[in-house]
PDB file of C-alpha atoms and ligand atoms in Angstrom:
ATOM      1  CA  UNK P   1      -2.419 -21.700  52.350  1.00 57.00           C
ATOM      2  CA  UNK P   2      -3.359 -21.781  55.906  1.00 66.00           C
ATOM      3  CA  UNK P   3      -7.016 -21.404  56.503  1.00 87.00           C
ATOM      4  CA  UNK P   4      -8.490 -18.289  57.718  1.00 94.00           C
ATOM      5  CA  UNK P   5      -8.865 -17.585  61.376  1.00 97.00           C
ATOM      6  CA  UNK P   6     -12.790 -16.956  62.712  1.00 98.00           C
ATOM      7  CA  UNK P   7     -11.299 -13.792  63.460  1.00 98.00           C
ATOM      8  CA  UNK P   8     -10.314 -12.790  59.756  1.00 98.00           C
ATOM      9  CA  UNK P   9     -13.842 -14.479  59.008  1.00 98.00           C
ATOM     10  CA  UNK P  10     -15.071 -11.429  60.498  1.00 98.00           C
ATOM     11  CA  UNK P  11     -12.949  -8.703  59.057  1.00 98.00           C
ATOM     12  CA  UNK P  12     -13.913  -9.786  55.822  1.00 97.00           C
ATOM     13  CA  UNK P  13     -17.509  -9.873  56.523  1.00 97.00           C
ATOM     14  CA  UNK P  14     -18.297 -13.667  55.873  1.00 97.00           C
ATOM     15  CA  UNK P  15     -19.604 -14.418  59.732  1.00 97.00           C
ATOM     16  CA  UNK P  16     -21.733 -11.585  61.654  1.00 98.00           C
ATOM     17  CA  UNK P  17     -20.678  -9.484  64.523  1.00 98.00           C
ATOM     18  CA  UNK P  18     -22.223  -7.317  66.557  1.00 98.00           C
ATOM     19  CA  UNK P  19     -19.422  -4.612  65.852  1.00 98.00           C
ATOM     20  CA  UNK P  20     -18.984  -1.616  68.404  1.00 98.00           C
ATOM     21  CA  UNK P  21     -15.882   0.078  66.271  1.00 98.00           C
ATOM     22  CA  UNK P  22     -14.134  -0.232  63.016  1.00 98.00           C
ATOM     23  CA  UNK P  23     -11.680   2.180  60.408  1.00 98.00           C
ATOM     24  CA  UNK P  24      -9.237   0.963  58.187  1.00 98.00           C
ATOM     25  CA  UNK P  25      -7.526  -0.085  61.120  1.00 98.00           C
ATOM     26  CA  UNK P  26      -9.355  -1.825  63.457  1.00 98.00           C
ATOM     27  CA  UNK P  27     -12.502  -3.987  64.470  1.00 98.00           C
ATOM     28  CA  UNK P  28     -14.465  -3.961  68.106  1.00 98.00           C
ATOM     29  CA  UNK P  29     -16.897  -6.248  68.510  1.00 98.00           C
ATOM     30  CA  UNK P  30     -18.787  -8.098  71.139  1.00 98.00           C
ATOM     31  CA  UNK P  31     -17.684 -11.638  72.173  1.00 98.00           C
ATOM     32  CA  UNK P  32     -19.885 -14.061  71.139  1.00 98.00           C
ATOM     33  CA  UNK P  33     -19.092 -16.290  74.563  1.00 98.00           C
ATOM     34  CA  UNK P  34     -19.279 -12.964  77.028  1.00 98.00           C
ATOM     35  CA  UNK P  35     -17.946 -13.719  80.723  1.00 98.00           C
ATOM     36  CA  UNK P  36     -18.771  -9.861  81.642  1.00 98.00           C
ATOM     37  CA  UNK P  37     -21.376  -8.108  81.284  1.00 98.00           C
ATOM     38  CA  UNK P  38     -19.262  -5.920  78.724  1.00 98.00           C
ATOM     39  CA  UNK P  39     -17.592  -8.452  76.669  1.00 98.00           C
ATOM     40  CA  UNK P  40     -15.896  -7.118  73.560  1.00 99.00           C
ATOM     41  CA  UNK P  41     -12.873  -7.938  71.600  1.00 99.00           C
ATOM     42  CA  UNK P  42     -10.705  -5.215  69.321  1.00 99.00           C
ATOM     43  CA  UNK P  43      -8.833  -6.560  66.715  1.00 98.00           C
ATOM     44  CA  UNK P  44      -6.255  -5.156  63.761  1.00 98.00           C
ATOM     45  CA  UNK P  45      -7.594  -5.829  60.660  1.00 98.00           C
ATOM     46  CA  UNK P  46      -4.117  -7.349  59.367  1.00 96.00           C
ATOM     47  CA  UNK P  47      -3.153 -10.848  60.919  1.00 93.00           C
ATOM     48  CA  UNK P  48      -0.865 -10.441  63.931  1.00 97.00           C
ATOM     49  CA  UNK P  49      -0.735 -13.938  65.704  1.00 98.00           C
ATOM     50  CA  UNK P  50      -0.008 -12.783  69.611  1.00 98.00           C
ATOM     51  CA  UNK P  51       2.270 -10.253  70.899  1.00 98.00           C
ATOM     52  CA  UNK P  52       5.046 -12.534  70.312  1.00 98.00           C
ATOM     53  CA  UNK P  53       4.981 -12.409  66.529  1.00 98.00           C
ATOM     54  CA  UNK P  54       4.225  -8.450  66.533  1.00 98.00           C
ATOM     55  CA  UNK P  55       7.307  -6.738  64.620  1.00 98.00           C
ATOM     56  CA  UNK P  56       9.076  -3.111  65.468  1.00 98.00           C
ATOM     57  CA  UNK P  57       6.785  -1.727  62.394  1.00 98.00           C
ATOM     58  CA  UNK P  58       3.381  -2.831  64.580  1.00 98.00           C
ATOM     59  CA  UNK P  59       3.976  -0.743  67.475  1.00 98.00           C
ATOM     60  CA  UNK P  60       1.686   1.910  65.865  1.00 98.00           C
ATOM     61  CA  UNK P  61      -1.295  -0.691  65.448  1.00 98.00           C
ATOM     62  CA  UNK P  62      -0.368  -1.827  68.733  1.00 98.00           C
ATOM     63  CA  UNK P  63      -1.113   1.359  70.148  1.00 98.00           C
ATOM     64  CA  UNK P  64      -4.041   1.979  68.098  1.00 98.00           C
ATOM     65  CA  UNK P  65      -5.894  -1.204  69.168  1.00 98.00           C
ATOM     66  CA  UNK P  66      -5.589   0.431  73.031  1.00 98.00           C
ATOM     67  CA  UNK P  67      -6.333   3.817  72.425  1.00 98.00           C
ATOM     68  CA  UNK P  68     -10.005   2.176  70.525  1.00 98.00           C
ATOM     69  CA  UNK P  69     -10.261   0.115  73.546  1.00 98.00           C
ATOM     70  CA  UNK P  70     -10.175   3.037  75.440  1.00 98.00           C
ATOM     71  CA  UNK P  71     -12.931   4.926  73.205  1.00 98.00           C
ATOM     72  CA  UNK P  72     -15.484   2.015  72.557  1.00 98.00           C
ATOM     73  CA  UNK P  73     -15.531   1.135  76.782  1.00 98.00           C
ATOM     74  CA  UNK P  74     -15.818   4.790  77.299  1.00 98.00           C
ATOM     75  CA  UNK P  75     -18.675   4.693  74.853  1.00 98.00           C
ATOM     76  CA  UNK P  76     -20.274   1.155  76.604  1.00 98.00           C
ATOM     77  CA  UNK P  77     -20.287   3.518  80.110  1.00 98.00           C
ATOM     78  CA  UNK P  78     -17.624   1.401  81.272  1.00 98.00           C
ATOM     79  CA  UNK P  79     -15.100   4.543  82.182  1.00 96.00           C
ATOM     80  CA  UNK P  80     -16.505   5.200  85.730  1.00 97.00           C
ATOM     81  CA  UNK P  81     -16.978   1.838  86.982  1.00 97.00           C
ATOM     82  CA  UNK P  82     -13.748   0.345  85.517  1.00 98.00           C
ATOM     83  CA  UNK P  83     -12.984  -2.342  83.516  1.00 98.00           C
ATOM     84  CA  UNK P  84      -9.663  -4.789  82.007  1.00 98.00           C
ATOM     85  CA  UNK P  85      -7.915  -5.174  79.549  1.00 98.00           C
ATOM     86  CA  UNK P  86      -6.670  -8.861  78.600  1.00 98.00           C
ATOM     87  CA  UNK P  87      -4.306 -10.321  75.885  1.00 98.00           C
ATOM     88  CA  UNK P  88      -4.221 -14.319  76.163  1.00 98.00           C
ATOM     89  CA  UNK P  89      -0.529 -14.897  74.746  1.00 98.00           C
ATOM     90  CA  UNK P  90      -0.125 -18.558  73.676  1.00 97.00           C
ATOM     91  CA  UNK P  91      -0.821 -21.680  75.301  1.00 97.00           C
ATOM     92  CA  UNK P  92      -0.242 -21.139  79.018  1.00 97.00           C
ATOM     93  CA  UNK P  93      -2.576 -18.264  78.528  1.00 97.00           C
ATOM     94  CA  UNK P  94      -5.152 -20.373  76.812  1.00 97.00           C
ATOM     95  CA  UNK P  95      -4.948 -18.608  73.518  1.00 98.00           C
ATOM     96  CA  UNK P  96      -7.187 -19.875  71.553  1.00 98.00           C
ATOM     97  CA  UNK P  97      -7.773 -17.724  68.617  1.00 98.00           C
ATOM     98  CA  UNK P  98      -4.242 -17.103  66.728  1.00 98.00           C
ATOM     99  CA  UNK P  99      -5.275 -13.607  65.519  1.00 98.00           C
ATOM    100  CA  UNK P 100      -4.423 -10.861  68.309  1.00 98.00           C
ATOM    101  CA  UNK P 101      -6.809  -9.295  70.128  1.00 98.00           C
ATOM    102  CA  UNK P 102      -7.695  -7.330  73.450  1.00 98.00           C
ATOM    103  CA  UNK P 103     -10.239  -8.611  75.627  1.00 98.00           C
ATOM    104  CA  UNK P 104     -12.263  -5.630  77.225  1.00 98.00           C
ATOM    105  CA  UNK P 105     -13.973  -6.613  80.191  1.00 98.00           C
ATOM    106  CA  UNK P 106     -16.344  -4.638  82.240  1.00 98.00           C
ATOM    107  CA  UNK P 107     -19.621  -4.506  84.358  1.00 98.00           C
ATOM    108  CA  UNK P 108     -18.898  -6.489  87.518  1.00 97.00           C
ATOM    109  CA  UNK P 109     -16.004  -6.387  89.915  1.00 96.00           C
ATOM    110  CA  UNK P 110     -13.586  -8.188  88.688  1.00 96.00           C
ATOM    111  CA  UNK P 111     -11.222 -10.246  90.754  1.00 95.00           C
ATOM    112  CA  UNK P 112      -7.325 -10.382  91.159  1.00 96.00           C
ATOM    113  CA  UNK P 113      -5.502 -12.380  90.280  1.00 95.00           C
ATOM    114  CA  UNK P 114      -7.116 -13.944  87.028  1.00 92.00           C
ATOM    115  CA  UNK P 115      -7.537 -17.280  86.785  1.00 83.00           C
TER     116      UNK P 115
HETATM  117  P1  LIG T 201      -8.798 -16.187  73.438  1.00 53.65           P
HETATM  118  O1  LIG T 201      -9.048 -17.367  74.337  1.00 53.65           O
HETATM  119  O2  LIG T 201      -8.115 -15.063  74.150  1.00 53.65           O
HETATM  120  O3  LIG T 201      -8.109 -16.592  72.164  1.00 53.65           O
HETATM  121  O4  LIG T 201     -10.234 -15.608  73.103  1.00 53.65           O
HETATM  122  C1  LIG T 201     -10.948 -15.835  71.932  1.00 53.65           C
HETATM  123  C2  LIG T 201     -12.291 -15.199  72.140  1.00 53.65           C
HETATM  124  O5  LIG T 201     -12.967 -15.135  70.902  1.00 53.65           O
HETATM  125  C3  LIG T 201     -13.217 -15.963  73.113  1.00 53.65           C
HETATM  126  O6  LIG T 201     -13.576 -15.108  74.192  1.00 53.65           O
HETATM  127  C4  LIG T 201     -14.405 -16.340  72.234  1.00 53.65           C
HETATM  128  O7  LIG T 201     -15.631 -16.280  72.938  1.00 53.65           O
HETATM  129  C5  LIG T 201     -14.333 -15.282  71.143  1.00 53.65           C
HETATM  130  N1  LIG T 201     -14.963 -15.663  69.892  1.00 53.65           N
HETATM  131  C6  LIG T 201     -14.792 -16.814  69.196  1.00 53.65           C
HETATM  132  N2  LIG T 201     -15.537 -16.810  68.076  1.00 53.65           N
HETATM  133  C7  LIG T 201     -16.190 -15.619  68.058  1.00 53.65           C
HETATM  134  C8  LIG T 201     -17.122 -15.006  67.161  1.00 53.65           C
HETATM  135  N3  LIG T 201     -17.537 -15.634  66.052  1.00 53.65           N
HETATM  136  N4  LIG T 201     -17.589 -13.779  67.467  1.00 53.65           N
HETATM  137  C9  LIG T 201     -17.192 -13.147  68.581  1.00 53.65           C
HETATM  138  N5  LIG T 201     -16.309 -13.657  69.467  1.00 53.65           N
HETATM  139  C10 LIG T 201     -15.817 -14.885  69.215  1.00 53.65           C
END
């Protein structure tokens, strides 16, 4: 059995996070390594590698997990100022957790294009 990601580590309540969000659903939580002054991460609570390995049936969840993004940056007083959402799909990306998540990033102006 493959070992479980940091991510599911989380979910199942074995490792802390300073969580923002959750239902049955879904998990927000800070990033531990924050490169905005809002730095949080919202995750399904079902292992979905990356948006390449999501299936017909996840389109709900994958809606879900923006819609929360949404709510929890609205709730962080990010709505006026702005802020981004970012997937990191595979390598090229620099993926490096294999459990999907949104990046939310807000605070400071952000540039264009990303790095
Ligand atoms: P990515 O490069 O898109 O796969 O991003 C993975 C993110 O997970 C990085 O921004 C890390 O800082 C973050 N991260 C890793 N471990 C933890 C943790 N234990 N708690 C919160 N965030 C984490």
């Amino acid at each position: 059995m493959q070992d479980k990601t940091i991510f599911q580590r989380i979910i199942d309540k074995e490792i802390p996070a300073t969580i923002l969000f959750e239902d049955d659903k879904v998990l927000a939580f800070k990033d531990v390594n924050p490169v905005a002054p809002c730095h949080f991460l919202v995750i399904p609570k079902f292992p979905i590698v990356n948006l390449t390995e999501a299936k017909p049936e996840d389109e709900p969840i994958l809606g879900h997990l923006l819609y929360v993004a949404s709510q929890v940056a609205k709730v962080q007083g990010l709505s006026e100022s702005g802020y981004r959402v970012v997937i990191n799909n595979g390598k090229d990306a620099n993926q490096t957790v294999f459990h999907l998540h949104l990046h939310v990033l807000g605070g400071r102006d952000l540039t264009w294009p990303p790095g």
